[in-house]
Short mmCIF file of C-alpha atoms in Angstrom, two decimals:
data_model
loop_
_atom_site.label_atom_id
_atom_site.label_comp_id
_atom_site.label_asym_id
_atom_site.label_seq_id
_atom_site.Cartn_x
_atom_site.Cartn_y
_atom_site.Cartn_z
CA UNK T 1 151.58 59.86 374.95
CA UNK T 2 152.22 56.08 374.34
CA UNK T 3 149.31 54.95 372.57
CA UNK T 4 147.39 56.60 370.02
CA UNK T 5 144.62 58.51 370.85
CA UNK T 6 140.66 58.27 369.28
CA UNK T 7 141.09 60.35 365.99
CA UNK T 8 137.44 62.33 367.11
CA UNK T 9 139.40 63.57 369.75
CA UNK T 10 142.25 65.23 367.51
CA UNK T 11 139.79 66.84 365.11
CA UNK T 12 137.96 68.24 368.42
CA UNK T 13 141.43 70.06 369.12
CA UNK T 14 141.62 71.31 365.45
CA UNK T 15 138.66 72.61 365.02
CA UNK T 16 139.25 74.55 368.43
CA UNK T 17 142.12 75.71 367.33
CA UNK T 18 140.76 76.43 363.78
CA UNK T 19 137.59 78.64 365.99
CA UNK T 20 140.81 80.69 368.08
CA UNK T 21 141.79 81.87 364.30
CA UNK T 22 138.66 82.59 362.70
CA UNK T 23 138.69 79.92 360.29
CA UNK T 24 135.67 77.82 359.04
CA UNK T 25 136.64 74.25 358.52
CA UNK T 26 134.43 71.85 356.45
CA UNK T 27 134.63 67.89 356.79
CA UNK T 28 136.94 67.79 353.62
CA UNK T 29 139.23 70.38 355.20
CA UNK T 30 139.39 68.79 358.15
CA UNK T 31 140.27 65.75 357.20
CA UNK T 32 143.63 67.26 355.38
CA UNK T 33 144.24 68.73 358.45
CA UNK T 34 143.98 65.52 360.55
CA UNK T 35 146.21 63.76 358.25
CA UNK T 36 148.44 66.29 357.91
CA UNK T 37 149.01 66.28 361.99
CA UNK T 38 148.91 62.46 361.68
CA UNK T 39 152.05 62.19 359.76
CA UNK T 40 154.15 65.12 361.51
CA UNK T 41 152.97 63.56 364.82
CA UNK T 42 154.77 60.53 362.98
CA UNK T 43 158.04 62.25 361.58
CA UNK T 44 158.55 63.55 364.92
CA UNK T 45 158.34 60.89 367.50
CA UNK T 46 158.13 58.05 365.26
CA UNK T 47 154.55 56.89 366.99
CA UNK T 48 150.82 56.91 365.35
CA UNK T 49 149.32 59.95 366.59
CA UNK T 50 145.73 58.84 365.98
CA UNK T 51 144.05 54.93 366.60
CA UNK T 52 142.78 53.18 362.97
CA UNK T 53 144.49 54.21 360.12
CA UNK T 54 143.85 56.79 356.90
CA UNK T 55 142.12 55.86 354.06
CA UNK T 56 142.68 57.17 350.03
CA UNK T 57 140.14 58.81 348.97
CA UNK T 58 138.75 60.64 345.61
CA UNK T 59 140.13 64.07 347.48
CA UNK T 60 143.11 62.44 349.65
CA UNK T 61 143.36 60.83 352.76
CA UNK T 62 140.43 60.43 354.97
CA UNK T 63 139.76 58.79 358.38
CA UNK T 64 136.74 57.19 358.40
CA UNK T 65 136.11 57.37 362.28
CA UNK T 66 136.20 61.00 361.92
CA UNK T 67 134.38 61.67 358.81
CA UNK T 68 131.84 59.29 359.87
CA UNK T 69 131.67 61.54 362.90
CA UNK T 70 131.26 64.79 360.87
CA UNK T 71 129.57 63.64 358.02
CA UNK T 72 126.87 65.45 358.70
CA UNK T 73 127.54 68.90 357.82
CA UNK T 74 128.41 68.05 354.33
CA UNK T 75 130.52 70.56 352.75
CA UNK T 76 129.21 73.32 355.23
CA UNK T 77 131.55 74.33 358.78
CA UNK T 78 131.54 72.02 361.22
CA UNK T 79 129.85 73.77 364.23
CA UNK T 80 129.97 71.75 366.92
CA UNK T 81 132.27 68.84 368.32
CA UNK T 82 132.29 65.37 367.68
CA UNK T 83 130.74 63.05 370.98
CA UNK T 84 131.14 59.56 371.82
CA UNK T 85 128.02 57.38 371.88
CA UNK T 86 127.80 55.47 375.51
CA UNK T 87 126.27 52.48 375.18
CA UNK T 88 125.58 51.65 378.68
CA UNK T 89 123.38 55.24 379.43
CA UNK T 90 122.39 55.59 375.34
CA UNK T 91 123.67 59.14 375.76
CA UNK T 92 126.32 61.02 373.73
CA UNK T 93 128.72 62.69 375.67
CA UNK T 94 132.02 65.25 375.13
CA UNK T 95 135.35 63.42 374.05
CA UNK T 96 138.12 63.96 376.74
CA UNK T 97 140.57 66.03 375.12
CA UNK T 98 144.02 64.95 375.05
CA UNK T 99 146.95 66.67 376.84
CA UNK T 100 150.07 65.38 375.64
CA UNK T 101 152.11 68.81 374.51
CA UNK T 102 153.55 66.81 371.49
CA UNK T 103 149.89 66.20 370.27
CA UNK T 104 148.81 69.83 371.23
CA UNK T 105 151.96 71.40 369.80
CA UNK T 106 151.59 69.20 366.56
CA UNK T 107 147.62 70.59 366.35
CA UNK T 108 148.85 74.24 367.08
CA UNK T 109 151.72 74.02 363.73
CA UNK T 110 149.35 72.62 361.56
CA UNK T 111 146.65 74.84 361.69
CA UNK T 112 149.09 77.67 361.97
CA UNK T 113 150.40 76.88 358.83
CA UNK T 114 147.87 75.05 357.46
CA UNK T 115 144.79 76.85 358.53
CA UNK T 116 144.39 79.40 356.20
CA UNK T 117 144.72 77.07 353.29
CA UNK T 118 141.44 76.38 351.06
CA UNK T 119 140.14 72.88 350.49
CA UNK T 120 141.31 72.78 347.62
CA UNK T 121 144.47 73.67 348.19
CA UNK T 122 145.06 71.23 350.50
CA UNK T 123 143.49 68.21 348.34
CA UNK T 124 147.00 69.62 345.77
CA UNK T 125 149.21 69.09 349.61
CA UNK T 126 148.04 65.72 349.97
CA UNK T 127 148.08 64.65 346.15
CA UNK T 128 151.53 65.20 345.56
CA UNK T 129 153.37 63.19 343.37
CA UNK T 130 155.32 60.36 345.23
CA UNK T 131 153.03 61.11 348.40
CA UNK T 132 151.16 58.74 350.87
CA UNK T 133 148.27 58.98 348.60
CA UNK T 134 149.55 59.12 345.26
CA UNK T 135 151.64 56.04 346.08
CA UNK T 136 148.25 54.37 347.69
CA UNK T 137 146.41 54.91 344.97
CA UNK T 138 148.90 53.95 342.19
CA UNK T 139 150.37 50.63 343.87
CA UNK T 140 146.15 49.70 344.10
CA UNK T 141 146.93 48.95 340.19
CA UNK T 142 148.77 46.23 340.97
CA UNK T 143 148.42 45.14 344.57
CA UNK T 144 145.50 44.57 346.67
CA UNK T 145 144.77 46.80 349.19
CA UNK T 146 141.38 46.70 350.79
CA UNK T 147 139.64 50.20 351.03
CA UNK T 148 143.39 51.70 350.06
CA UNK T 149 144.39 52.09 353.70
CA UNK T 150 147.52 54.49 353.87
CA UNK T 151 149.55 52.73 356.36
CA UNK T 152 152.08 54.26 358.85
CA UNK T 153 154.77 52.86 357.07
CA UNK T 154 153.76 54.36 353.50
CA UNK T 155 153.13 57.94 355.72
CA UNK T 156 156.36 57.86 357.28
CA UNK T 157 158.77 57.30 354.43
CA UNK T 158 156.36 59.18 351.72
CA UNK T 159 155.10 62.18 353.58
CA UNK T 160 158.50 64.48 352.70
CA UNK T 161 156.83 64.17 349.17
CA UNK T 162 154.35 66.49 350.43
CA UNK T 163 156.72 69.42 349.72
CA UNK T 164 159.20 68.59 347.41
CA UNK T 165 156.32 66.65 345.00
CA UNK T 166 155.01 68.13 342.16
CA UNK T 167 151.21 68.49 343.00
CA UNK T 168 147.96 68.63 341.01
CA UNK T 169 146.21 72.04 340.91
CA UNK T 170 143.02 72.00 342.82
CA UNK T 171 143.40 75.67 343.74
CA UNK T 172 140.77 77.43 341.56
CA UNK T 173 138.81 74.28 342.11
CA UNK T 174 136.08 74.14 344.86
CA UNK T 175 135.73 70.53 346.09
CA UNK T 176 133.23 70.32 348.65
CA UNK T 177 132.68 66.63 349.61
CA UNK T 178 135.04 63.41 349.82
CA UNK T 179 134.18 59.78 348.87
CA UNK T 180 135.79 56.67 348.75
CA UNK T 181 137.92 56.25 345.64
CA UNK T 182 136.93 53.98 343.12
CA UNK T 183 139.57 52.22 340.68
#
């Protein structure tokens, strides 16, 4: 894979891979996964996985191309794929799924390990301290950042944080629903 692919497309593959387990994934949980495979995509080749970039939110990092596209199911399982909208037949149609074993092999870890994880506990995974979102959201006190995008940059030399950080405790929490973060 050279360029990076639409991120509806990746979230397609998780939540097939989520199905193959028996796990329900909601928007919010979905979007931790996604940027979770984003930045290990990263680490390991050095490329963007996904096109457009991650945005912090009041839960962690969201991509608004795929929330947008699951929006609709709230804080309930997603149950059935995101489409694209054609705008030369007005129809929706199915996302071609990508094949690059990298991105497939990336989708496969994360869930593996991942997976089983509540929302919650992944809004702690992507909180941690000295994190792509933590240092988002505290460098927005000083510096502008329009809709605190989490660039590639901040992902690749932050995300390590996401294990050796101490975290927030979200576990016995039950967040349901994302939205933008507001300073």
């Amino acid at each position: 894979m050279t360029k990076p692919v639409d991120p509806r497309a990746v979230a397609n593959l998780l939540l097939k891979e989520a199905r193959s387990r028996g796990e329900c994934v909601s928007n919010l949980k979905l979007q931790k996964l996604l940027f979770l495979c984003h930045a290990l995509y990263l680490m390991r080749t050095g490329r963007a996985l996904v096109r457009g970039s991650f945005e912090a939110w009041q839960y962690g990092p969201v991509h608004r191309e795929a929330y947008d596209a699951f929006k609709g199911f709230g804080a309930e399982p997603i149950t059935e794929d995101a489409q694209r909208f054609d705008p030369v037949t007005g129809t929706r149609q199915p996302i071609v799924p990508p094949t690059d074993r990298a991105l497939l092999d990336v989708v496969h870890n994360v869930v593996q390990f991942y997976g089983g994880k509540s929302p919650g506990e992944l809004v702690d995974i992507t909180h941690a301290k000295d994190g792509p979102w933590d240092h988002v959201v505290r460098s927005a006190k000083t510096n502008a950042n329009m809709a605190l995008k989490i660039s590639d940059e901040v992902i690749a030399e932050r995300f390590k944080y996401l294990w050796f950080g101490k975290q927030p405790n979200y576990k016995d929490q039950n967040p349901d629903e994302d939205a933008p973060l507001v300073a």
